[in-house]
Coordinates of C-alpha atoms in Angstrom, one line a residue:
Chain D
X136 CA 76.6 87.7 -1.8
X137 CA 77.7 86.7 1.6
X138 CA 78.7 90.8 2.1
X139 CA 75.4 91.9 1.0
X140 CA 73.6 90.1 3.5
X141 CA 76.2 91.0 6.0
X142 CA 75.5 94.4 5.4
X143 CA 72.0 94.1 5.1
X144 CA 72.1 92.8 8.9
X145 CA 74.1 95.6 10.3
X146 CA 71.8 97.9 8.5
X147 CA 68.6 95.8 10.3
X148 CA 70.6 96.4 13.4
X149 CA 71.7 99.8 13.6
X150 CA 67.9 100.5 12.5
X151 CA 66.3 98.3 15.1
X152 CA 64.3 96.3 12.9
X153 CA 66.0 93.0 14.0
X154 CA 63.7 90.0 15.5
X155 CA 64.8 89.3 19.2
X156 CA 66.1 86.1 18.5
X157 CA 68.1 87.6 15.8
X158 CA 69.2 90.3 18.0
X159 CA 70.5 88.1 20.2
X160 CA 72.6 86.1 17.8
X161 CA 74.0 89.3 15.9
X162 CA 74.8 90.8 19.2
X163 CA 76.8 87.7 20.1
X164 CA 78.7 87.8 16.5
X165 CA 79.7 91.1 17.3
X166 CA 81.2 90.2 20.6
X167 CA 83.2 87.5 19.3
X168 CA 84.2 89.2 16.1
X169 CA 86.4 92.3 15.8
X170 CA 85.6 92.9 12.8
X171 CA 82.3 92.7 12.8
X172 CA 82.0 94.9 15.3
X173 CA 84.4 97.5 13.3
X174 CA 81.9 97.5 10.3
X175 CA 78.8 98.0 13.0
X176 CA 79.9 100.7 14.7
X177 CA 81.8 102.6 11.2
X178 CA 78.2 101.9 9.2
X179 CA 76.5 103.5 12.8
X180 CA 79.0 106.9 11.5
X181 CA 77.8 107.0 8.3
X182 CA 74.3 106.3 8.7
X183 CA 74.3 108.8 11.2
X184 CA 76.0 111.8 8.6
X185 CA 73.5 109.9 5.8
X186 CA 71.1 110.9 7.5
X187 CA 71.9 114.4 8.8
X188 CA 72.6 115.2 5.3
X189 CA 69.2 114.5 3.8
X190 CA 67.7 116.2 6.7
X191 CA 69.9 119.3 5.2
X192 CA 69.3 119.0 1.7
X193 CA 65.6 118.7 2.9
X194 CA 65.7 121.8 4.5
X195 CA 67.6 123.8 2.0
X196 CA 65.2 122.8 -0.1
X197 CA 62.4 124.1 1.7
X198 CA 64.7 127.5 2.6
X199 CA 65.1 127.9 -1.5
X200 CA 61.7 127.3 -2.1
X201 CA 60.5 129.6 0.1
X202 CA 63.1 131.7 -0.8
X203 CA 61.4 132.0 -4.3
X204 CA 58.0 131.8 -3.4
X205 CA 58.6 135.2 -0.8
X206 CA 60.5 136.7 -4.1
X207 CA 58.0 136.6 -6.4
X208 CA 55.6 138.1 -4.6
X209 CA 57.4 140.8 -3.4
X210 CA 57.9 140.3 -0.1
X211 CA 61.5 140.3 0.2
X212 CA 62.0 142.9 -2.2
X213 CA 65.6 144.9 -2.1
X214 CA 66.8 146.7 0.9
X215 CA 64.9 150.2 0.0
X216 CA 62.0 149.0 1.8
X217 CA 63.7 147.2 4.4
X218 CA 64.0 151.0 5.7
X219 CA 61.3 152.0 4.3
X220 CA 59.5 150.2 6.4
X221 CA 61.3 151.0 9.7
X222 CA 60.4 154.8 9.5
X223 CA 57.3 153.9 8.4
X224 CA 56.7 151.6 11.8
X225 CA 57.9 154.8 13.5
X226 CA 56.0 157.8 12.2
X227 CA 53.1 155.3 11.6
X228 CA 50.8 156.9 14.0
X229 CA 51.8 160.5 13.1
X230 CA 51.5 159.6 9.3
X231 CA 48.0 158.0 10.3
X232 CA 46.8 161.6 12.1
X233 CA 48.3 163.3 9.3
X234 CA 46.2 161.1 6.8
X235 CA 42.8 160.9 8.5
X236 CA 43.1 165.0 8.7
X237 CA 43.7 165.4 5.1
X238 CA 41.1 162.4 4.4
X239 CA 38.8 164.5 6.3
X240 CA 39.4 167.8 4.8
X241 CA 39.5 166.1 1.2
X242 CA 35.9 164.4 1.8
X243 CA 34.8 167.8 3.0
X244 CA 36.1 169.5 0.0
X245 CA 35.2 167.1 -2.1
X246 CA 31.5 167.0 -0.3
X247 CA 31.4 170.8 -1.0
X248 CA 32.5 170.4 -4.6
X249 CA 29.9 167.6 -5.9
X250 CA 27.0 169.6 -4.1
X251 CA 28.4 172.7 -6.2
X252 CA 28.8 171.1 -9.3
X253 CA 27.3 167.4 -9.2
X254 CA 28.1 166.4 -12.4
X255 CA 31.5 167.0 -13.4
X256 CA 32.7 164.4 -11.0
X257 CA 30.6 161.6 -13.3
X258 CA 32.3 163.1 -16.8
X259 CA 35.6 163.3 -15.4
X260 CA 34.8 159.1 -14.6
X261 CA 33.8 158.5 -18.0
X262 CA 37.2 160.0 -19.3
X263 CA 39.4 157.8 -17.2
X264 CA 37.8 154.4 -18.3
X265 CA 37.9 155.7 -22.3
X266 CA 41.2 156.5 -21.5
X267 CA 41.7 152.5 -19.9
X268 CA 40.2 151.5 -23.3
X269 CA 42.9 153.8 -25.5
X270 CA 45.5 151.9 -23.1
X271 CA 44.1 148.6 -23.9
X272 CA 43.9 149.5 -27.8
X273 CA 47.7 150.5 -28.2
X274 CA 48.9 147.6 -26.2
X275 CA 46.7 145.1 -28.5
X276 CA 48.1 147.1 -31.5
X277 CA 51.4 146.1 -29.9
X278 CA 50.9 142.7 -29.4
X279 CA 49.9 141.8 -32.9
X280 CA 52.6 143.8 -34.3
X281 CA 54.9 141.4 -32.6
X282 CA 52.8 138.3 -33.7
X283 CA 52.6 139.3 -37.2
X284 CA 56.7 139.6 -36.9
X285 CA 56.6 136.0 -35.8
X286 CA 54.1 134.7 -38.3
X287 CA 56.6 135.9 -40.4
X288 CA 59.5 134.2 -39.5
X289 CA 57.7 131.0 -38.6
X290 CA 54.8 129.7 -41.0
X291 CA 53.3 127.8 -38.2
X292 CA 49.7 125.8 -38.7
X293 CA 46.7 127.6 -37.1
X294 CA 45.8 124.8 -35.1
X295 CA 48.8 125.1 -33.1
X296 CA 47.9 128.0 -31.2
X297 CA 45.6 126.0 -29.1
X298 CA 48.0 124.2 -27.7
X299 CA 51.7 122.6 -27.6
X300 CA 53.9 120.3 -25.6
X301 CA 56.1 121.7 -22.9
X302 CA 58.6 120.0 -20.5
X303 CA 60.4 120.2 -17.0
X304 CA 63.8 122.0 -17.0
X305 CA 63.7 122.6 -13.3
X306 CA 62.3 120.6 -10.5
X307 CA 60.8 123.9 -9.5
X308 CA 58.5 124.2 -12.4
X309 CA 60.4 126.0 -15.2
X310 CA 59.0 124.6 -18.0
X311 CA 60.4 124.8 -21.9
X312 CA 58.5 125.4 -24.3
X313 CA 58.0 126.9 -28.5
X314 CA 57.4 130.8 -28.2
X315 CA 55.0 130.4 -30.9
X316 CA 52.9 128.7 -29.0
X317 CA 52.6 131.4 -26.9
X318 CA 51.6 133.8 -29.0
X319 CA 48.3 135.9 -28.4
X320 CA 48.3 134.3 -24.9
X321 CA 46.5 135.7 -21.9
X322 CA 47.0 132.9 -19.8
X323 CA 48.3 129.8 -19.8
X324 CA 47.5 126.4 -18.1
X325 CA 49.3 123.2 -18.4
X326 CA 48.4 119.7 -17.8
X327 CA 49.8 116.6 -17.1
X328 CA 49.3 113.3 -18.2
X329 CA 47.2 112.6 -15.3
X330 CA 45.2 115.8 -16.5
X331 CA 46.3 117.4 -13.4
X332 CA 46.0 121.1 -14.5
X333 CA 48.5 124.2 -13.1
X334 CA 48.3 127.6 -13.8
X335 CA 51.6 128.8 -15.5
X336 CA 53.0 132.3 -16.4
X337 CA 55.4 133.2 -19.5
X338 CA 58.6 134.3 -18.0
X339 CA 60.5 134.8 -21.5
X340 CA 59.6 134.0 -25.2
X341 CA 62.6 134.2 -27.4
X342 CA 61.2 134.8 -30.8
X343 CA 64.3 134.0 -32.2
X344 CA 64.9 130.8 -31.2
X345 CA 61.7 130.4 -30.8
X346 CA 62.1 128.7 -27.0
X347 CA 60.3 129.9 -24.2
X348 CA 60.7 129.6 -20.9
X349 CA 56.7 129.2 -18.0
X350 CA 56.8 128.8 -14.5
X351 CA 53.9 126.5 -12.6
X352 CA 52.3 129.1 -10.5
X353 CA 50.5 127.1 -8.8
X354 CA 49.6 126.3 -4.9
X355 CA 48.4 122.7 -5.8
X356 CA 52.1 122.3 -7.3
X357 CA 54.8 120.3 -5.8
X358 CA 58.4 120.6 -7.0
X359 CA 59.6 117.4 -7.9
X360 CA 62.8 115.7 -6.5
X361 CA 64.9 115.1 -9.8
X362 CA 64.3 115.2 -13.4
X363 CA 65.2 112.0 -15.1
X364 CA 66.7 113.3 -17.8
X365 CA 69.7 115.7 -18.7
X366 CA 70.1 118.1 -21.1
X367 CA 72.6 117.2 -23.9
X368 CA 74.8 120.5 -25.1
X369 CA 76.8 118.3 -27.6
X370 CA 74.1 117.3 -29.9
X371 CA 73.4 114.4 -31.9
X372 CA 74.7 112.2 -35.2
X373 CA 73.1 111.9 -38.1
X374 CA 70.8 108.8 -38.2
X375 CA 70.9 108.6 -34.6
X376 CA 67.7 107.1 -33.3
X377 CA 65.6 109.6 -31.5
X378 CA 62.4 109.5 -30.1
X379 CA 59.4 112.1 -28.7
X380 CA 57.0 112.6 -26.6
X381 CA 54.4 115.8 -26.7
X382 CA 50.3 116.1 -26.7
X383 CA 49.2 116.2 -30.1
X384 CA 45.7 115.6 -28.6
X385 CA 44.8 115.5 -24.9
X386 CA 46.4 112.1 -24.1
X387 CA 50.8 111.5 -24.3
X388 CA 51.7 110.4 -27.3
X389 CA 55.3 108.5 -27.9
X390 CA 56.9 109.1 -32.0
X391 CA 60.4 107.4 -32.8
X392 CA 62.6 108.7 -36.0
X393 CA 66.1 109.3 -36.5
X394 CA 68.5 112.4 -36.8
X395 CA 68.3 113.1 -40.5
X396 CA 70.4 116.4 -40.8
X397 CA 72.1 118.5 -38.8
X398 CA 70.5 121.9 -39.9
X399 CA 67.4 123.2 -40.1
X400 CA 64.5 124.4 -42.8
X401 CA 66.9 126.4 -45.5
X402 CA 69.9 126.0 -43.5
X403 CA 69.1 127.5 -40.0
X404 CA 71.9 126.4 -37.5
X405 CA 69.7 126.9 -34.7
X406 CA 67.9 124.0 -35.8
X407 CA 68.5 120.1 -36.9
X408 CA 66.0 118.1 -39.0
X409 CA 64.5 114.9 -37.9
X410 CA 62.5 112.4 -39.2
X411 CA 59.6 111.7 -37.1
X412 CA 55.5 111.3 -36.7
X413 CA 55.1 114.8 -35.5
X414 CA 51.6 116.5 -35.5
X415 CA 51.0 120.0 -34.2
X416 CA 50.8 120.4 -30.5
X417 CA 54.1 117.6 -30.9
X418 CA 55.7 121.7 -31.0
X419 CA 58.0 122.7 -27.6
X420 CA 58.1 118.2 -26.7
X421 CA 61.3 116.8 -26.4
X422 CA 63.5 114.9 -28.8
X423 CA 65.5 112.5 -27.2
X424 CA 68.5 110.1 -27.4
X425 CA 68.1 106.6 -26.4
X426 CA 70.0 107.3 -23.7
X427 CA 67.6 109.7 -22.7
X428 CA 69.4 113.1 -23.4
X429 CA 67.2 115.6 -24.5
X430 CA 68.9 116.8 -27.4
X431 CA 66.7 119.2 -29.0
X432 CA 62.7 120.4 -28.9
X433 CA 60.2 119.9 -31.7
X434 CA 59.5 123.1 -33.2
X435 CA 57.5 121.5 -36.1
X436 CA 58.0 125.1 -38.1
X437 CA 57.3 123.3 -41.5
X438 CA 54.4 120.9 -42.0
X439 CA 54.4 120.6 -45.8
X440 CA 56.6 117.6 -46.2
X441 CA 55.1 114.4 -44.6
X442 CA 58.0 113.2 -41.7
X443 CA 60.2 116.3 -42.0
X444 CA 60.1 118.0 -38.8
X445 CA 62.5 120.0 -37.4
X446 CA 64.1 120.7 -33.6
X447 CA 65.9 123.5 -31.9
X448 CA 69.0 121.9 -30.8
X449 CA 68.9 121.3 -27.0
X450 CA 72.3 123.7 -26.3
X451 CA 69.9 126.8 -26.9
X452 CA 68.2 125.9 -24.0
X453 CA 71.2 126.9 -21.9
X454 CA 71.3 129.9 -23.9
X455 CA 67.6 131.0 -23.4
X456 CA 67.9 130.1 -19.2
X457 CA 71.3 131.9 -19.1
X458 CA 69.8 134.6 -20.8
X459 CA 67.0 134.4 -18.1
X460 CA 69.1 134.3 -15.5
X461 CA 70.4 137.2 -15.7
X462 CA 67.7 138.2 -13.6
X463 CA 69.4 138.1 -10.2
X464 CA 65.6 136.1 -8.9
X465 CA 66.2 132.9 -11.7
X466 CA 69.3 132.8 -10.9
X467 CA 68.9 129.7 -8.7
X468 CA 67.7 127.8 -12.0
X469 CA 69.3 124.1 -12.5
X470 CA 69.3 122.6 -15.7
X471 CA 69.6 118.8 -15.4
X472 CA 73.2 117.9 -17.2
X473 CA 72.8 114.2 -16.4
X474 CA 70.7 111.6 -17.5
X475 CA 69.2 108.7 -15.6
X476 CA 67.9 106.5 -18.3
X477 CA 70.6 105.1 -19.9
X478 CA 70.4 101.5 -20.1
X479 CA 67.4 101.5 -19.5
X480 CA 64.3 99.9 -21.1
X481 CA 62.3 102.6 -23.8
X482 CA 59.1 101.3 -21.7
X483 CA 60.5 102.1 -18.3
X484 CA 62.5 105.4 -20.0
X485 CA 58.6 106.2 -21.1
X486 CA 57.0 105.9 -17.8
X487 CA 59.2 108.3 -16.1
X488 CA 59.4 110.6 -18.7
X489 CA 55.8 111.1 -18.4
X490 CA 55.9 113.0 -15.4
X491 CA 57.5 115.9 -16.9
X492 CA 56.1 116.2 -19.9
X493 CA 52.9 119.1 -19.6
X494 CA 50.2 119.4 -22.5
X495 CA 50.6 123.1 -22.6
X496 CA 47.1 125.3 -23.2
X497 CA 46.9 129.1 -24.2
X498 CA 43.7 131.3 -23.4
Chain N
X201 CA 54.6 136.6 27.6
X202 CA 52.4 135.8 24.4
X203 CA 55.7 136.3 22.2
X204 CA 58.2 134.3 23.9
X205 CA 55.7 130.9 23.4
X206 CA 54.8 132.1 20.1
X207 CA 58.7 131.9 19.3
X208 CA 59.2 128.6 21.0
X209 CA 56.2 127.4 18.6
X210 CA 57.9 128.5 15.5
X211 CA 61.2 126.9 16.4
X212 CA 59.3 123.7 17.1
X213 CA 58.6 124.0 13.6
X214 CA 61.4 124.7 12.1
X215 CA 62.7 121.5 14.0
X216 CA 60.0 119.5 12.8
X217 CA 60.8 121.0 9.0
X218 CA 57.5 122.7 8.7
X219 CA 57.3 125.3 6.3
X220 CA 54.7 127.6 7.3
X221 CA 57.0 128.1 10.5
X222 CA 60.0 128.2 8.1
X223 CA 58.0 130.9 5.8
X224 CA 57.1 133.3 8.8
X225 CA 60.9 133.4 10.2
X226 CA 61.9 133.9 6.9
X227 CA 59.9 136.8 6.2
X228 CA 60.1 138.5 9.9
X229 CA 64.3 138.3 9.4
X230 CA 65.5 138.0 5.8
X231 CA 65.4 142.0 5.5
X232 CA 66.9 142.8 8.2
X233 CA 70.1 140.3 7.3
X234 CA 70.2 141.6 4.0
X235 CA 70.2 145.3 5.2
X236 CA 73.0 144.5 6.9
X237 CA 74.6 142.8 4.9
X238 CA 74.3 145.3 1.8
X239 CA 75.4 148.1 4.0
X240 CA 78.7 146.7 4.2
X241 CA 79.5 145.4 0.8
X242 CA 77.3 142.5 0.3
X243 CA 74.8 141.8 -2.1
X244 CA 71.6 140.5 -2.4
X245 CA 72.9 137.3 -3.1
X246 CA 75.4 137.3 -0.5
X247 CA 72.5 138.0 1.7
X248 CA 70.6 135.3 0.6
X249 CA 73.5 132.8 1.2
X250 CA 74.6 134.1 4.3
X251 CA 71.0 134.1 5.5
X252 CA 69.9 130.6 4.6
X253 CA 73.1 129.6 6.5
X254 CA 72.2 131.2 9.6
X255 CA 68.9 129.7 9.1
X256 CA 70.5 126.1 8.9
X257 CA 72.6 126.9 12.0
X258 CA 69.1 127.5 14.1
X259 CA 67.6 124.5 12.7
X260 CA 70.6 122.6 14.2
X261 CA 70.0 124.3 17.4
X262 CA 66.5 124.0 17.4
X263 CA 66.7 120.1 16.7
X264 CA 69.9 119.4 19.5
X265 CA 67.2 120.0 21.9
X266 CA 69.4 122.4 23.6
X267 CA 68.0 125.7 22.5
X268 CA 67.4 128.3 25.7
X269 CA 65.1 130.9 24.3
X270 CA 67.4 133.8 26.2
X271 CA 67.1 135.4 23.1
X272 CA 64.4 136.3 20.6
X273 CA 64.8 134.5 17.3
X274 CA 65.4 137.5 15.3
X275 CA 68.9 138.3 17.5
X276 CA 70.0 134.9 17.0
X277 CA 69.6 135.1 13.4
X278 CA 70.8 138.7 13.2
X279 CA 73.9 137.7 15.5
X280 CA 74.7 134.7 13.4
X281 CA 74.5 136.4 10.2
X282 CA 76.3 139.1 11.6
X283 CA 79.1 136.2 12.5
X284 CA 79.5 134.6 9.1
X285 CA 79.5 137.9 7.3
X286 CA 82.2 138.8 9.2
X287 CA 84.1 135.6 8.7
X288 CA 83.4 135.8 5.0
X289 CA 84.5 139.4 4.7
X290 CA 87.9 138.4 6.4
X291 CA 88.2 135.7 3.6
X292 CA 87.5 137.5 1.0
X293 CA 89.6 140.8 2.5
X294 CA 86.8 143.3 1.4
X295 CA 86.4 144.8 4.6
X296 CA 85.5 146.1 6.8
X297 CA 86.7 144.0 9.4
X298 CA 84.0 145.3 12.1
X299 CA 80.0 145.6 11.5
X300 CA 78.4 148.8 13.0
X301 CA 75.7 146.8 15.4
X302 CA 72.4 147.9 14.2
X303 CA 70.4 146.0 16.8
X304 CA 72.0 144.0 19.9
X305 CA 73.9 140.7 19.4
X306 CA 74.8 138.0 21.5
X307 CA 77.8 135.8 21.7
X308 CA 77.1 132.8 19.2
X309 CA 81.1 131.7 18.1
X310 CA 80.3 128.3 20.4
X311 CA 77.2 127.4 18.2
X312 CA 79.3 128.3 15.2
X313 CA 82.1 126.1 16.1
X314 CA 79.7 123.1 16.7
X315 CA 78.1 124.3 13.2
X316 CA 81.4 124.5 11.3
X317 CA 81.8 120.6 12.1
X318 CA 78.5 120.0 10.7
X319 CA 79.6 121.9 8.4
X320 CA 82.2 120.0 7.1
X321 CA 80.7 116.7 7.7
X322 CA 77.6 118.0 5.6
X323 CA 80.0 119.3 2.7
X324 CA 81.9 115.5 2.9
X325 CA 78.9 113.4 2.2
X326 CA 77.7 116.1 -0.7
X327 CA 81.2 116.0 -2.2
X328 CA 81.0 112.0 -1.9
X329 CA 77.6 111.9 -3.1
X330 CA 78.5 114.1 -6.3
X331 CA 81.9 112.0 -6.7
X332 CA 80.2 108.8 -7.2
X333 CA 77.9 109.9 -10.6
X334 CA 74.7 108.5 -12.2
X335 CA 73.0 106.1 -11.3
X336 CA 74.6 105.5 -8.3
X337 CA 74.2 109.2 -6.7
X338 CA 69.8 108.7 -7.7
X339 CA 70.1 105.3 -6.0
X340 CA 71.5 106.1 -3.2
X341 CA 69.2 108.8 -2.6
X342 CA 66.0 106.4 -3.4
X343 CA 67.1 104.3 -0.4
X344 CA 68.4 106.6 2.1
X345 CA 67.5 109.4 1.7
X346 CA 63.8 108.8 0.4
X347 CA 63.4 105.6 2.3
X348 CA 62.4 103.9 -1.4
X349 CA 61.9 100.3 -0.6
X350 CA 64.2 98.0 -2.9
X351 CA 61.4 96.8 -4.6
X352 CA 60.5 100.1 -5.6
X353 CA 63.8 100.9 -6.7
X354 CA 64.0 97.9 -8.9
X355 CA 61.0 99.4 -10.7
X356 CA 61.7 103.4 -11.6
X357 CA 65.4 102.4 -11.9
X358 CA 64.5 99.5 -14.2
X359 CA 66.0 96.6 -13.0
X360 CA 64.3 93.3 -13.3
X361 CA 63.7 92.4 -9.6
X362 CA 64.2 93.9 -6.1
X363 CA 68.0 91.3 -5.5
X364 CA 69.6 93.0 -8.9
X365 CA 68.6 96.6 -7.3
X366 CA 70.1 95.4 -4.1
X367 CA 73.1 94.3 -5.5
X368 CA 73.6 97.5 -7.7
X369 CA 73.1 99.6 -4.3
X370 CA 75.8 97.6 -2.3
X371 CA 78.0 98.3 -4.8
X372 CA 77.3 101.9 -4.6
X373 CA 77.1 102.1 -1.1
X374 CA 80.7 100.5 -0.9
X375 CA 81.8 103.0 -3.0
X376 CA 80.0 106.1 -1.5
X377 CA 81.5 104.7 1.8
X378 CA 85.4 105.1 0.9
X379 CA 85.1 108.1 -0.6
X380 CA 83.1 109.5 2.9
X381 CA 85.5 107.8 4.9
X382 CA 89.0 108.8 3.1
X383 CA 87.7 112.5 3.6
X384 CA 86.5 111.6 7.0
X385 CA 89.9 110.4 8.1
X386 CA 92.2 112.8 6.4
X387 CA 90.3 115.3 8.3
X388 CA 90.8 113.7 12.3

């Protein structure tokens, strides 16, 4: 006890936070005792390098997010254009002359034309937007193919398309999520328990394992400092105690079970079987450990049997984010491996879980 | 005129961590790094690395105060880069062992040799910080780093009151502290 406090007043010291009176009487100790003096001026060092390194990590922070944010839209895109752009800066007012001649000369032309023929220009109009429309048909036709090759595999209650349960993978705002919920989606928004709403966009839905991977896209959204939880890759035992957390309505809601089998409906691998209160939109939530490992996600394919619900197991979510990763721009993705809420109460474990747990909605 | 206070404004930024000032260097320099560094056997990657390291070595000049703006901001960062390409190349022995010099550069191996033992402080305390584990590392961080009060600890860390936090963070601390200092020392 007697060190704590020790240290506690060479902390109060170094930061100047000591009464004068106190000052006084430190100072003095310090004269009269080496060793004191030894700890002041070696805890001065490493506050000093403490310090400098969170101004670092601070800054790299800011450099990778920045990094990202300049990525995605484009604006550091490959060296082509790095060029590019350099002859472009130099013939740029040759290329402008050039242009306004040929704009000229085309609005005459085109001037001359419509006063010739005034109508074909409006037909030719008409074309290009039924031709939009064909565009729009076949790509619809696409879509559903793909959907109907999911319903398929994965028998999943029509509710759930509303709406499902995703979570943080990377302070950045990678969320995980079910592909299936995904399904049909135009655009996607997710919320938090606060009802804060983000805009998201799908980066990859794995049909097969049924994960998916969004990204917060959103101005109003901060990237957090650390995830509290890690992601387990060895998986559970059977009868484990688990416990969930997803949005089968608009508010959080918490479910405890237990690991009941290590494989999935008819056998799948991909998948264990749990024994939980699950409800759709529970589908793409976490399933957790008491020590707060996320060991799998709720994928809640089959609804017929009351408390039979199944999970991915978490080590496909390396899979999926490796998988996504090989895109050179994801490549700075972190999955947390370590989890912060062991020992800790479920109540406290709860509260910061909340934060990264996103009602997911689809438009 | 107009440019050279424009510049000193965005390195007053950088200094001061904003990121608008950090966004606009970024965006007037990353290219030309990575051209650079792509036409001699680098990748994109390697240009992003080598980049946000030249970047840190400005912010360390911007904040020692000691930044004369002889240079525009886009040599330093060229000249830098250019520097730790160079060095990394010679590690690596890809060659080649000299950069054709698209634009000018300017001496910088001083500032690099003041970086390098930042450097190596910087990678100490990281190295520390990730030797000492869960919860310790998260702790540690709360308090220092994040200027958490212990009160506030106690709560998202779940311990029952602000003394048990304090006690579990002096006894992190000590241990964070020997494994600084061993590294510290072997290194003098």
């Amino acid at each position: 006890m007697e060190e704590i406090n020790m240290l506690d007043s060479i902390e109060r010291y170094i930061r100047g936070e000591m009464l004068p009176e106190e000052r006084v009487f430190f100072e003095h100790l310090r004269k009269s005792s080496p060793s004191v003096d030894q700890m002041v001026v070696e805890h001065t060092i490493f506050l000093n390098r403490m310090n400098k390194y969170g101004e670092r990590k601070q800054f790299q922070r800011v450099l990778e997010d920045v990094h990202g944010k300049l990525e995605q839209t484009g604006e550091l895109s490959e060296f082509q254009p790095g060029r590019l752009v350099r002859i472009w800066k130099k013939y740029q007012r040759v290329v402008a002359v050039a242009a306004s001649i040929a704009g000229i000369t085309a609005l005459a032309i085109s001037g001359l034309v419509s006063y010739v023929s005034p109508k074909s220009t409006d037909t030719k109009y008409q074309q290009l937007s039924r031709r939009l429309d064909n565009l729009d048909k076949k790509q619809n036709a696409l879509y559903s193919n793909i959907i109907n090759e999911m319903k398929q595999k994965e028998p999943v209650d029509a509710k759930m398309k509303l709406g499902g349960t995703g979570f943080m993978v990377d302070v950045k705002g990678y969320l995980l999520t079910d592909a299936h919920i995904l399904s049909n989606a135009r655009a996607v928004v997710v919320q938090n328990y606060k009802g804060e709403q983000y805009k998201a966009t799908i980066l990859l839905a794995d049909a097969n394992s049924d994960l998916a991977i969004l990204k917060i896209d959103d101005e109003d959204f901060k990237p957090y400092a650390i995830l509290p939880y890690g992601i387990s890759r060895s998986g559970a035992d059977l009868g484990e105690p688990i416990f969930t957390m997803g949005y089968p309505r608009d508010e959080i809601v918490y479910g405890e079970g237990y690991m009941s089998a290590k494989t999935g409906f008819e056998g799948d691998t991909l998948a264990c079987q749990i024994a939980v209160a699950a409800n759709p939109g529970n589908s793409g939530g976490p399933v957790l450990n008491k020590n707060g490992e996320i060991i799998g996600v709720l994928s809640a394919r089959q609804m017929q049997a009351q408390g039979v619900v199944f999970a991915i197991k978490a080590k496909y979510i390396y899979k999926v984010i490796d998988s996504l990763k090989t895109d050179t721009s994801y490549s700075s993705i972190r999955l947390p491996a370590n989890t912060q809420l062991k020992g800790m109460e479920r109540i406290q474990q709860v509260k910061r879980l909340e934060d990264c747990i996103f009602l997911v909605k689809t438009y | 005129m107009k440019t050279g206070s424009n510049e000193r404004l965005l390195l007053k930024g950088v200094a001061e961590n904003n990121r608008k000032a950090i966004e606009t260097i970024y965006l007037d320099n990353f290219r030309m790094v990575q051209t650079m560094i792509v036409a001699n056997n680098g990748s994109s990657d390697d240009a992003k690395d080598i980049f946000q390291e030249a970047m840190i070595v400005l912010l360390e000049k911007a904040r020692s105060g000691t930044f004369e703006l002889n240079c525009q901001i886009s040599t330093y960062l060229y000249s830098v880069g250019r520097r730790l390409w160079l060095k990394k190349l010679n590690q690596l022995q890809r060659g080649p062992v000299e950069i054709e010099q698209a634009i000018e550069v300017i001496p910088v191996e001083d500032d690099l040799d003041i970086f390098e033992k930042q450097d190596s402080d910087f990678q100490n305390m990281e190295k520390a910080m990730y030797g000492l584990g869960e919860p310790c590392r998260s702790l540690l961080e709360a308090y220092y780093l994040r200027k958490k009060t212990m009160l506030e600890i106690a709560d998202s860390f779940g311990y029952t009151n602000a003394d048990n936090a304090k006690n579990q963070k002096y006894k992190c601390l000590m241990r964070l502290k020997k494994l600084f200092f061993d590294h510290y020392k072997n290194e003098d």
